Structures are given as structure tokens and as C-alpha cells.
């Protein structure tokens, strides 16, 4: 009853404890993995610094503590402090001799809550993955569909950012890019369900920001990783990385490759009329080869001015073979049987370059100016051939075949300037502007052969150009006072979209508009119990989701003789008002409740061809208004002991009201999603990990899914002074990642079943080399010694 009372009256409860920030550096660079221990009487509080050299610990206000700070390669610092300010800056002095190995018992939680975002430590997930795509698929609270879309709390897919830069790519192209990145390329994952005014407003479904590793070490060091998995088919990867900080220069280089095979089984029964249906069964086998090279350098012109350059190259080749059998049934009789073979070969080449300058007006970086310029260039292409045979009870019917190629070009440029200024009264101001430009073009040239005659395929040939320019200005302020914190901002965005289809018909569609996107965040410390801080936050915001080039491109992609998919060049943006309340304990989220009101929601839909009801088009359309209501519960055992777990559940209720094929549609469905992560340490070097999810009454827009899930298991062991890690892993152990589906909207009545090669067993090996220890710390012999102390 006491806990229930505290939850009900959390905004009126007073506490004399608060969270304090400890920043540990060597005088110029942060020290990750440093141990910070504070002691008073018989109570001890501890934390380990992150890659930015920062840890946060909840303590009593205006109380004297003994603080002890240690890190490998540095002299241990111990002295008395009084908690009379919010932040302590600690400088450690480099040791004159290399220290022996130090075991750091404090560890980062898997998920922590920081203002308006959750931060995931991907290290436990990396050990059982072969690429970044698999890491995201195993992230608790993140759900991915078979097309490669990621979902957080919303039925709208989340936007993917890498190092704060949105990846303006189609779903399939983005999935290929994520599969080209090695698993240990990620330093952390930011789950941003309600983005603030400093981020792009196009975030109705939230955002996943992947922070990639850079030159974070104080020595020259790196790693080599390799692994494989095997199901019906298999996959393997190999990658290496090296980074070094020497004096004013930090640089890194990483690269690798992976290849894999997969298969997908799809069964579908679709009603054509009251007396007939199409029964289709298809099996596709795909192969993919990916290569990636990343590089970067940062140089300190002065102690307060840093220039950095980052680049990334990736390339992929893919092949898919699809075999499809379709029967047209009238009652118990078979009208005809179609056998279809479709072969597709493609390639993608991606280049990303970025240059930024960071100017700090003070040594702590509380006042700084960031200038960022980036450009990405993407070149996808594919060649496709297909053939069809038909058979009736009376004999073989004439077949047909087709061949052709599809190529695209996407160039994306962005420039951003942002000023951050912390005033003496603790008001933090963030203001800036951003300009982004994307140019996309697509060309498709196909022929079709029927009755021995080959002619241009006028149904599929296509020429489409798309230009998108977004200009933004934003202003955001943050103020903390006592147990309260407030963040509010306003973003102004001007959108210009030009869509021009030249073939098969000349059409032009233009959008130009200016919109305001307000943001409001309010947080309050509720109480401190047994040294743990409970905090509540409220967020309100307005966002927009703009269709991507793959959703706008009208090119008709051939799936089989009775199914094709295309974009919709007349698709409009959707706008959303979002509200969410969160409760967290020591940064770990435990409760969230939210609602989204979405106007002109664009969804993936199935339409029957008006001329031939046997043919189906998978496309996108603005169909309805949608109200999403959700709540999420999480629980965890604090990390650091032999056993650690995170478990959670989310319920989402979607309520659609609108038009489907010009007829009213009212669709309501509630979905449960359960997710968990467990780690059991056998000893200091061995651990067992289990993670997975289970979804009941799943939903993908208007398609109703059955129950399905995924359970993954891994065991890892460290050898050779913790430099070598061996992981044995099993994915989808129970083979439950398969589902039934059905749709009953308008003239579309269908049901089916789908599964893929998801149950796999394999191993990963990772070897860390260089002069650093397992804790990622050390001293830099090229760096002048700093005097230890606390400010």
C-alpha cells in the first residue's frame, strides 16, 4: 500500500536526495570505465563512467561523502566532498607505471531513461549477432516486421538515424545498409519515442539513433571479430577495427564483410468473388553479400576547437529466386494452375561523408557551437527476369515471360548549425537551423514476351524524379530547479516536394508548406527509496511523417503474375499529436502511458485491380484518422550481481476511422507485446544470456496477425586475459517467429501464413588487441601529465 500511495501522489512527495553528475577526465580527454565510489557511514554508492567519462549517482543533498575514483593507468584519487552542487569535475593524474588489471564491478544497465529518450547498451546483444540489423531485432521494446521496418510504440515505423543523421533511404535499401555494418560498430542505441525540437519533426513513429563507435581509446587499439550461424541456410561475417588517440589527433578505421542466405515461405488465399478464390504458395531463396569500410579523424586545433571528418563506404550484392504456384479455384474445381519463376539480381553502393567543427566557449563544453555538413550518395540497381506457365484440365495454355532492369540515384545533403549555451541561472538554450536536400530519380525499362512476340512492357516501364527540400529553425530551452526540470521548444519547418513522373504518363505533384512543431517536457523527482531515485516525466509534441521515395515511386515492381507493388506519388504527409508519461527508477524506465492522434495516416494497403480482380497491388494510401493508446510496464534487477534481467509488456490499442475504396471503415484492434532480457554470470568470465519477445493479436496496419515470437539464447566466455571472447548462440530457439494473417477490408478478403529461416545456431569470436585492458582504459604516453583533483 505504501508503494501504491507513492505512485498516486508522486508529484506532491518531497525528497532530500537528488542525482549528481561526476565527470572524469585526464585533463583533456574523458576516461571511460572509471570507478567512482562514495561512502558515508555504512552506506556505499558506486558507478562506472560511460564513453563520455560521465556517471550519475543518487545521493543526499548537502552531505559530506568520502569519494574514491580509480581507473587503469591513473593514480587513485580519494578525498572528502560535500554534495552542495549538481556536478563534480574530476581530473585523474596519469600513473608513472602501467597498473595491473582492475576488475570494475559496476556496470551499465541494459536500458536507462534520460529525459525524453531511452538509452540501450548494445554490448550484450552484440555478442550473439552477426550484423547491426540483428542487434536491433534483439533490442528489448523494438519490433521489426518482415520488410525491415522498426516499430516502437506506434503503428507508424520509426525513423533510423546514424550519429544523429537521418538515413533517407527506402526500407529495403536501409535494411541492406544495416546488414552491411558489423555488430560491434554500435556504441549505444537511443530510443526516442518523443523527439524534441532539436530533431527533425518527421518522427511520428519515434526514432532509433545508432551511435557508432569512433576513436574512443587512449592508446592505439582495436579488435577482430568473426562469426557464423546456420539454419536451413547460413551466414558468416568478418570485420576488424583500429583506433588511436595521440596528442591532438584521434583517428579510426574499421571494415569487414558478411554474406548470408535466407528463405521465406508465403501462403495466401484471396477471395475473388463469392464463388472463386486464388490459392498461392511461394518460396523464395535469397543470397546477399555486403562489404563496409568506415574511417574518420578528429583534430584539436586548440583545447576548445575540434575538427572531425567521418566517412563510410558500403556495397552489397543480392540474388533472389522465387518459385510460386497459384491455383484459381471455383468451388471444388480448379480453373487453372500458374507456375511462376522470378529471378532478381541487384546491387547497392552507398557513400556517406561528414565534416563538423565543434567550438567550445568553456572547457566543460557547456557553451558550444556545432557546425555540421554531410552528404550521402546511394546507387541501387536490379535486373529481373520471370516466366509463367499455365495449365488447365484441357491442357497447357500459352505462357509469358519478361525481363528488364531498374536503377535509381539518390543524393542527400544536409547542413546544420547549433548553438548550446548554459547560463549561470542554469537555463540551457539550444538554437540552430538545418537545411536538407534530397534528389532521387528512378528509371525502369522492361520487355514482355507473349505468343512469341516481345514488346516494351508499358505497364512497368517508368521514369520518376523526386526533389525534397526541408528548411528548419528551432529554439529550445531547458531549466532545472530543485527536483524539477522543464524543457520546451518550437521548431519551424518549410517543406518543398516536387514529384514528376514522365513515363508511362506525364504527371506532376508539388507540395510547399510551412508548419510549426511545439515540444514540451516536464520532469520531477518523485522520491528516493533505498538509495534509488524515482522520477516522472510528461512529454507533449507535434510531429509529421513525410513519405519516402520508395513510398512515392510509382514503379510497378513485379512479385508474381497476380501481385505487384508500387508507390503512390499522390501520398500526403501525416501529422500527429503525441502525449506520453514516463516513470523511471535510477534511470531504468518502469511505466509509460501515451496517446497519439494521427491525421491522414498513410498505410500499406492491398487493392484489387479494377480491370482484373485476380491482380493485387500492394501500395500506400492516406486512408484514415488513427488514435493510438498504449501503456508499457518494465521491471529489472539492478545490474552488477550474478543475475540481471529486464522484462516488460506493452499494450497498444489502435482505432482507425476513414475510407477504404471509398467506403467507410472503422477498425479497432488491441495488441500485446512482451519482451525480456536475462543475464546469469557463472563467474567473472562466463555468462548465459537469454532475450526475446512474444506478440499476441499482432497488427500491421489493416492486416491482422496471429500470435508469434522469438527466443534467443547465448553463452559467452572470455579467455587470454579477457582479450578473446567466444560466444555460442541460438536464434529463434522454439521456431515461433512465424504467423498467420488475415485482412477483411473493402473488396480485399484474404488470409495466409508466413515464416522464414529464423531458427539458427552459430558462434562469434572477438579478439581485442592493443595496450588497453578489458576496461578500455589506460594512459597516453604522448599526453602531458595532469594534476589530479576535483572541481
PDB file of N, CA, C and O in Angstrom, residues 210 463 671:
ATOM      1  N   UNK A 210      21.428   5.394 -33.872  1.00  0.00           N
ATOM      2  CA  UNK A 210      22.537   4.479 -33.653  1.00  0.00           C
ATOM      3  C   UNK A 210      23.831   5.282 -33.556  1.00  0.00           C
ATOM      4  O   UNK A 210      24.234   5.931 -34.528  1.00  0.00           O
ATOM      5  N   UNK A 463       9.677   6.315 -65.477  1.00  0.00           N
ATOM      6  CA  UNK A 463      10.681   7.358 -65.254  1.00  0.00           C
ATOM      7  C   UNK A 463      10.098   8.323 -64.234  1.00  0.00           C
ATOM      8  O   UNK A 463       9.038   8.920 -64.459  1.00  0.00           O
ATOM      9  N   UNK A 671      -3.288  -4.956 -29.176  1.00  0.00           N
ATOM     10  CA  UNK A 671      -2.165  -5.870 -29.335  1.00  0.00           C
ATOM     11  C   UNK A 671      -1.286  -5.849 -28.085  1.00  0.00           C
ATOM     12  O   UNK A 671      -0.972  -4.773 -27.567  1.00  0.00           O
TER      13      UNK A 671
END
